[in-house]
Coordinates of C-alpha atoms and ligand atoms in Angstrom, one line a residue:
M1 CA 31.6 -37.5 -24.7
T2 CA 32.8 -33.6 -24.3
K3 CA 29.4 -32.1 -26.1
L4 CA 27.4 -34.3 -23.5
L5 CA 30.0 -33.1 -20.5
S6 CA 29.5 -29.4 -21.6
K7 CA 26.0 -30.2 -22.4
W8 CA 25.8 -30.7 -18.2
F9 CA 28.2 -28.1 -17.4
F10 CA 25.5 -26.2 -18.6
L11 CA 22.4 -27.4 -17.3
V12 CA 23.8 -27.9 -13.6
L13 CA 25.1 -24.4 -13.9
L14 CA 21.3 -23.2 -14.8
L15 CA 19.9 -25.3 -12.4
L16 CA 22.6 -23.3 -10.2
T17 CA 21.9 -19.2 -11.7
S18 CA 17.8 -19.7 -11.3
A19 CA 18.1 -21.1 -7.4
L20 CA 20.0 -18.3 -6.8
N21 CA 17.9 -16.0 -8.2
A22 CA 14.8 -17.7 -6.6
Q23 CA 16.5 -16.3 -3.8
V24 CA 17.5 -13.2 -4.3
L25 CA 14.0 -10.8 -4.7
D26 CA 11.8 -12.6 -1.6
Q27 CA 14.8 -12.7 0.6
Q28 CA 15.8 -8.8 -0.1
N29 CA 15.3 -6.2 2.4
V30 CA 12.4 -3.7 2.2
K31 CA 12.9 -0.6 4.3
V32 CA 9.5 0.1 6.0
G33 CA 9.2 4.2 7.1
I34 CA 6.6 3.6 10.5
C35 CA 4.6 6.6 10.2
P36 CA 6.5 8.7 8.1
Q37 CA 3.7 11.3 8.3
D38 CA 3.1 11.2 11.9
D39 CA 5.3 13.9 15.0
F40 CA 5.5 12.3 17.9
T41 CA 8.7 12.4 20.2
T42 CA 8.1 9.3 22.8
L43 CA 7.6 5.4 21.9
R44 CA 6.9 3.1 23.6
V45 CA 8.4 -1.2 23.0
Q46 CA 7.9 -4.6 24.4
S47 CA 9.0 -7.6 23.5
F48 CA 6.5 -9.9 22.8
S49 CA 8.7 -13.3 21.9
G50 CA 12.5 -13.7 21.5
N51 CA 15.1 -11.6 23.2
W52 CA 15.8 -8.0 21.2
K53 CA 19.6 -6.6 21.0
V54 CA 19.3 -2.6 21.9
E55 CA 22.2 -0.7 20.2
F56 CA 22.7 3.0 20.9
G57 CA 24.8 5.0 19.3
G58 CA 23.9 3.5 15.7
A59 CA 28.6 1.6 15.7
S60 CA 26.7 0.1 18.3
Q61 CA 29.1 1.6 21.0
T62 CA 26.1 0.8 24.3
R63 CA 23.8 -2.6 24.2
E64 CA 21.9 -3.6 26.3
F65 CA 19.3 -6.9 25.9
L66 CA 15.4 -6.6 25.9
A67 CA 14.0 -9.7 27.4
E68 CA 10.6 -11.4 26.8
G69 CA 8.2 -9.4 28.1
E70 CA 10.1 -6.7 29.5
D71 CA 9.7 -3.0 27.6
N72 CA 11.6 0.2 27.1
S73 CA 10.0 3.5 26.8
M74 CA 12.3 6.1 24.6
M75 CA 12.7 9.8 24.2
L76 CA 14.0 12.7 22.0
V77 CA 14.7 15.1 24.2
P78 CA 17.3 17.8 23.2
K79 CA 20.7 16.0 23.5
G80 CA 18.7 13.2 21.6
L81 CA 17.0 10.1 22.4
V82 CA 16.9 8.1 26.2
A83 CA 16.0 5.0 27.1
R84 CA 14.3 3.8 30.4
F85 CA 14.2 -0.6 30.6
S86 CA 12.0 -1.4 32.7
T87 CA 14.4 -3.2 34.5
G88 CA 15.0 -0.3 35.8
K89 CA 17.8 0.6 33.7
D90 CA 18.2 3.6 32.4
F91 CA 20.8 5.4 28.8
N92 CA 20.8 9.0 29.0
G93 CA 23.1 9.4 26.3
G94 CA 21.5 11.7 24.5
Y95 CA 22.2 8.7 21.3
K96 CA 21.7 9.4 17.2
K97 CA 20.1 6.3 17.0
I98 CA 18.7 2.9 18.9
I99 CA 18.8 -0.4 16.8
L100 CA 16.7 -3.4 17.9
S101 CA 17.4 -6.5 16.4
G102 CA 17.2 -10.6 17.1
G103 CA 14.5 -10.7 18.5
E104 CA 11.3 -12.2 16.5
L105 CA 8.1 -10.2 17.5
L106 CA 8.1 -7.0 19.0
N107 CA 5.2 -4.2 20.1
L108 CA 5.8 -1.1 19.3
E109 CA 3.5 1.2 21.2
I110 CA 3.0 5.0 19.1
P111 CA 1.2 7.8 20.8
D112 CA -2.6 8.1 19.3
H113 CA -1.8 4.9 17.2
Q114 CA -3.3 1.0 17.2
P115 CA 0.1 -0.9 18.7
I116 CA 2.0 -2.2 15.6
L117 CA 3.6 -5.6 16.1
L118 CA 6.9 -5.7 13.9
Q119 CA 9.5 -8.2 13.0
G120 CA 13.5 -7.9 11.2
I121 CA 15.5 -5.1 12.1
I122 CA 13.7 -1.2 13.6
E123 CA 16.0 1.1 13.8
I124 CA 15.2 4.7 15.7
A125 CA 16.6 7.8 14.6
Y126 CA 14.8 11.1 14.6
D127 CA 14.6 14.5 12.8
E128 CA 14.3 18.4 13.3
T129 CA 10.8 17.3 14.2
S130 CA 9.8 13.9 15.4
I131 CA 11.7 10.5 15.9
R132 CA 11.6 8.0 12.7
I133 CA 10.8 4.4 12.9
V134 CA 12.2 2.1 10.2
N135 CA 11.6 -0.8 9.7
T136 CA 13.8 -3.7 8.0
V137 CA 11.7 -6.4 6.7
T138 CA 12.4 -9.2 4.1
V139 CA 10.5 -9.0 0.6
H140 CA 8.5 -12.2 2.0
Q141 CA 8.3 -10.7 5.2
Y142 CA 7.1 -7.4 3.5
I143 CA 4.5 -9.6 1.3
V144 CA 3.0 -11.5 3.7
S145 CA 1.8 -7.9 6.0
T146 CA 1.4 -5.8 3.5
L147 CA -1.7 -9.0 1.5
S148 CA -2.4 -10.1 4.4
K149 CA -4.0 -6.4 5.1
I150 CA -5.8 -5.4 1.9
A151 CA -6.3 -9.3 0.3
I152 CA -10.3 -9.4 1.4
T153 CA -10.2 -12.6 -1.1
N154 CA -10.2 -16.9 0.8
E155 CA -9.8 -17.6 -2.8
P156 CA -6.1 -19.6 -3.1
E157 CA -6.0 -18.8 -6.9
A158 CA -6.8 -15.0 -6.7
L159 CA -4.4 -14.9 -3.7
K160 CA -1.8 -16.4 -5.4
A161 CA -2.9 -13.3 -8.0
L162 CA -2.6 -10.6 -5.5
C163 CA 1.1 -12.2 -4.0
I164 CA 2.4 -12.0 -7.8
M165 CA 1.0 -8.3 -7.8
A166 CA 2.4 -7.3 -4.5
R167 CA 6.1 -8.7 -5.2
T168 CA 6.1 -7.0 -8.4
R169 CA 5.0 -3.8 -6.7
I170 CA 7.5 -4.0 -4.3
A171 CA 9.9 -4.9 -7.2
W172 CA 9.3 -2.0 -9.1
V173 CA 9.4 0.4 -6.0
L174 CA 13.0 -1.1 -5.1
A175 CA 14.2 0.1 -8.3
N176 CA 12.1 3.4 -8.7
T177 CA 11.3 4.5 -5.1
A178 CA 9.1 7.6 -4.5
H179 CA 11.3 8.0 -0.9
K180 CA 15.0 8.5 -2.5
E181 CA 15.3 11.6 -0.1
E182 CA 14.2 9.9 3.6
A183 CA 16.1 7.0 5.2
Y184 CA 13.1 4.1 4.4
N185 CA 11.6 3.1 0.5
V186 CA 8.2 2.3 1.2
C187 CA 6.3 4.4 3.2
D188 CA 3.0 3.1 5.0
S189 CA 0.0 4.0 3.4
E190 CA -1.2 3.6 0.9
H191 CA 0.5 5.7 -1.9
C192 CA 3.4 2.5 -1.8
M193 CA 1.0 -0.3 -0.5
E194 CA -1.0 0.0 3.0
F195 CA 1.6 -2.0 5.7
D196 CA 0.4 -2.6 9.3
G197 CA 3.2 -4.8 10.6
C198 CA 3.3 -8.2 11.4
G199 CA -0.4 -8.4 13.2
F200 CA -2.6 -9.6 10.6
N201 CA -0.4 -12.3 9.2
R202 CA -2.7 -15.0 7.3
E203 CA -0.7 -18.5 7.0
L204 CA -2.4 -19.0 4.0
V205 CA -0.8 -15.8 2.2
D206 CA 2.4 -16.9 4.0
I207 CA 1.6 -20.6 1.6
L208 CA 1.3 -18.5 -0.8
T209 CA 3.8 -16.5 -0.9
N210 CA 6.9 -19.5 -0.7
M211 CA 4.1 -20.9 -3.6
T212 CA 4.7 -18.2 -6.0
T213 CA 8.2 -17.3 -5.1
N214 CA 9.9 -15.1 -7.8
K215 CA 7.3 -14.7 -9.5
V216 CA 6.8 -10.9 -11.2
L217 CA 4.9 -9.5 -14.2
K218 CA 6.4 -7.7 -17.1
Y219 CA 5.5 -6.1 -20.1
H220 CA 7.8 -7.2 -23.1
D221 CA 10.5 -8.2 -20.5
K222 CA 9.9 -4.9 -18.1
L223 CA 8.7 -4.9 -14.5
I224 CA 5.7 -3.1 -14.3
M225 CA 3.8 -0.8 -11.7
P226 CA 0.9 -3.3 -11.3
R227 CA -2.1 -1.0 -9.8
F228 CA -4.9 -2.0 -8.2
H229 CA -8.0 -1.1 -6.0
D230 CA -10.9 -2.3 -4.0
T231 CA -14.0 -2.4 -6.3
C232 CA -13.8 -1.1 -10.2
G233 CA -18.3 -1.2 -9.1
G234 CA -17.9 -3.1 -12.5
K235 CA -16.1 -0.9 -14.8
I236 CA -11.8 -0.9 -15.0
S237 CA -10.6 2.2 -16.4
S238 CA -7.5 3.3 -18.2
A239 CA -4.8 4.6 -16.6
K240 CA -4.3 7.0 -19.0
D241 CA -7.9 8.7 -18.3
I242 CA -6.8 9.0 -15.1
F243 CA -3.4 9.7 -13.8
S244 CA -3.1 10.4 -17.8
V245 CA 0.0 8.4 -17.5
D246 CA 0.9 5.3 -21.1
E247 CA 0.8 2.3 -19.3
P248 CA -0.8 0.0 -22.3
Y249 CA -1.2 -2.9 -19.6
H250 CA -3.9 -0.7 -18.1
Q251 CA -6.7 -0.9 -20.4
A252 CA -10.2 0.3 -19.9
K253 CA -12.6 -2.6 -20.1
P254 CA -15.5 -3.9 -18.2
D255 CA -14.8 -6.3 -15.1
L256 CA -17.0 -9.1 -15.8
L257 CA -15.7 -12.9 -17.8
D258 CA -16.3 -13.6 -21.3
G259 CA -18.0 -10.1 -21.1
K260 CA -20.7 -11.8 -20.3
G261 CA -22.7 -12.7 -16.6
S262 CA -22.7 -10.5 -13.9
E263 CA -19.8 -8.3 -13.1
N264 CA -17.1 -9.9 -11.1
C265 CA -17.1 -7.5 -8.5
F266 CA -20.5 -7.6 -7.9
H267 CA -20.4 -9.4 -5.0
S268 CA -18.3 -5.8 -3.1
P269 CA -19.8 -3.9 -0.2
G270 CA -18.6 -1.1 -2.9
F271 CA -20.2 -2.3 -6.0
H272 CA -22.9 0.2 -4.9
W273 CA -23.5 3.6 -2.8
S274 CA -25.0 6.5 -1.4
I275 CA -24.2 9.5 0.9
E276 CA -26.3 11.9 1.2
L277 CA -24.2 15.6 2.0
Q278 CA -24.5 19.6 3.4
K279 CA -24.4 21.6 0.6
V280 CA -22.5 23.9 3.2
D281 CA -20.1 21.1 3.9
V282 CA -19.1 20.4 0.2
L283 CA -18.3 24.4 -0.2
D284 CA -15.9 24.2 3.1
F285 CA -14.2 21.1 2.3
L286 CA -14.0 23.1 -1.7
S287 CA -12.2 26.0 0.7
L288 CA -10.1 24.4 3.2
S289 CA -8.9 21.7 0.9
F290 CA -8.3 23.8 -2.2
A291 CA -8.1 27.5 -0.7
G292 CA -6.0 26.9 2.2
G293 CA -8.5 27.9 5.3
A294 CA -9.4 31.1 3.7
E295 CA -12.8 31.2 4.1
R296 CA -15.8 30.0 1.6
V297 CA -13.8 31.6 -1.6
Y298 CA -14.7 28.5 -3.7
T299 CA -18.5 28.4 -4.6
G300 CA -18.8 25.2 -6.2
W301 CA -17.3 22.8 -8.1
E302 CA -19.0 20.2 -11.6
P303 CA -16.9 18.0 -13.3
E304 CA -15.1 18.8 -16.4
K305 CA -14.1 16.0 -18.2
I306 CA -15.8 12.1 -17.6
D307 CA -14.5 8.8 -18.7
S308 CA -16.7 6.1 -20.9
N309 CA -16.9 4.3 -17.8
G310 CA -17.7 7.9 -16.5
R311 CA -16.0 8.0 -13.8
I312 CA -14.8 12.0 -12.9
Q313 CA -11.6 12.6 -14.3
T314 CA -11.1 16.4 -14.1
V315 CA -12.8 18.6 -12.2
T316 CA -13.9 22.2 -11.9
I317 CA -14.2 24.2 -9.1
R318 CA -15.7 27.0 -9.4
G319 CA -15.1 30.6 -7.5
R320 CA -13.4 34.1 -8.4
V321 CA -10.3 32.3 -10.4
P322 CA -11.8 28.7 -11.1
K323 CA -9.5 25.8 -10.8
I324 CA -9.0 22.8 -13.1
I325 CA -7.8 19.4 -10.9
S326 CA -8.1 15.6 -11.6
G327 CA -10.8 14.1 -10.6
N328 CA -7.8 12.3 -8.7
E329 CA -6.7 14.7 -6.3
F330 CA -10.7 15.8 -5.9
H331 CA -11.1 12.1 -4.3
E332 CA -7.6 11.9 -2.2
N333 CA -9.1 15.6 -0.7
L334 CA -12.6 13.9 0.1
K335 CA -11.6 11.1 1.8
V336 CA -9.0 13.0 3.8
Y337 CA -11.7 16.1 4.7
F338 CA -15.7 13.3 4.4
G339 CA -13.6 10.5 5.6
P340 CA -12.3 6.8 3.0
N341 CA -16.0 5.8 3.9
S342 CA -18.1 8.5 2.6
I343 CA -17.4 9.1 -1.2
K344 CA -15.6 5.8 -1.9
S345 CA -15.1 6.8 -6.0
M346 CA -15.3 9.6 -8.8
K347 CA -17.7 7.2 -10.6
F348 CA -21.0 8.4 -8.9
T349 CA -24.5 10.9 -10.1
M350 CA -25.6 14.0 -8.1
E351 CA -28.4 15.1 -7.3
L352 CA -29.3 18.7 -5.5
L353 CA -31.7 18.8 -3.2
R354 CA -32.8 22.1 -1.5
R355 CA -30.1 21.7 1.6
T356 CA -28.8 18.4 0.5
V357 CA -26.3 15.9 -2.2
I358 CA -27.7 12.9 -2.5
F359 CA -23.9 11.4 -3.8
R360 CA -25.2 7.9 -5.6
G361 CA -22.1 5.8 -6.3
M362 CA -20.6 2.3 -8.3
G363 CA -16.9 0.7 -7.0
D364 CA -14.4 2.0 -4.0
G365 CA -11.2 2.9 -5.5
D366 CA -9.8 4.4 -8.6
G367 CA -10.9 1.7 -10.6
V368 CA -7.4 1.3 -12.1
G369 CA -5.6 -1.7 -13.0
L370 CA -6.8 -5.8 -10.4
C371 CA -10.2 -4.9 -9.1
L372 CA -9.7 -6.5 -5.6
Y373 CA -13.5 -7.8 -5.5
G374 CA -13.3 -9.0 -9.1
A375 CA -9.8 -11.1 -8.7
D376 CA -11.9 -12.7 -6.1
G377 CA -15.1 -12.9 -8.2
L378 CA -12.7 -14.0 -11.1
A379 CA -11.7 -17.1 -8.7
K380 CA -15.0 -18.0 -7.2
K381 CA -16.0 -18.5 -11.1
S382 CA -12.5 -21.3 -11.5
Q383 CA -10.1 -18.9 -12.5
K384 CA -5.8 -18.8 -11.9
H385 CA -4.0 -17.1 -10.8
L386 CA -2.3 -16.3 -14.4
D387 CA -6.4 -15.7 -16.0
I388 CA -6.8 -13.6 -13.2
L389 CA -3.8 -11.4 -13.5
K390 CA -4.2 -11.8 -17.7
F391 CA -7.7 -10.3 -16.6
Y392 CA -6.2 -7.3 -15.7
Y393 CA -2.8 -6.7 -17.1
P394 CA -3.7 -7.8 -20.2
G395 CA -0.7 -8.3 -22.5
T396 CA 1.8 -9.4 -19.1
D397 CA 3.4 -12.3 -18.6
V398 CA 4.1 -13.6 -15.5
K399 CA 8.8 -14.5 -15.1
Ligands
ZN1 ZN1 5.3 5.9 -0.7
ZN2 ZN1 -14.3 -5.1 -10.6

């Protein structure tokens, strides 16, 4: 009898703890830095839905409500933040912080930016040069927003795989944030994961995030930092080759199911690409990007090391003092200079003409980890989400 009782007790305890655990991760808070790289001294918020509580000063000495449809313009002046409501009320105290919470949807307008729709808590503060915004949302809300923005698929099994990937990534970032010095855990760019508020949220992503609640990818019981990219161009590269880091779950392999048929990402617009650039523009790019603007310091460049998949690992920039940099760093700079849709990956060949260079390439992104178009392709080939995750992150388990 006691044996039976203790067995029941153990079962109930197990159920209770797993119920608690199920809540833990997806309900945890994430602090997202909104446009942390940009400097601005004015902004405007409008309540799209709900009554927003506006607290001035941080310790909530002064408060006001922003009703649905009303807006509030804020400005950074020498003494701090000031605000003017569309109702005519002015708050000229020069506050250290302004915190908005309690409403449902807030439209945020930053000069020279598309408006961003936000939920959760919005904290507005400043440093020497600019207003700084931090948006606190739950892990669940974060996954739904970021995936709705980056996922190109409507396949439920591919999306489920992506939910688990994104949750693992945010859990990893929360534990190992690169933004320790900042007031936020994640930035809103590709560096962490692209985040553009909740204006793009898709119902299906929300449902599937709930269906995969709390599930993450582990390698030997340890959380991984899952990498992903738009299109591999038929061949996945290893993290070792591209980033010089030992991540055994990021292996080089063909993006083919059972090693045959057409590539899983063959239907991607980034599978094949080409672009013709002026030679003078390439020389300007080299000097401006790698010599701090000095005129034509570099006379050319060439691939130094190429991995087994044809992806350029390192690059030599020629000049009086030659420079060797990683292909990834070279690519980041190319995207900044020529735009994100110019040279889509470092897997390309070049044809030199008299005045121009034709780049012919495959894939979009760094080619390491999960291929977003490939995951969509695998789901279309009837693969389940666990198969998709095992395919791109070999040796991992979903827990
Ligand atoms: Zn970041
Ligand atoms: Zn692929």
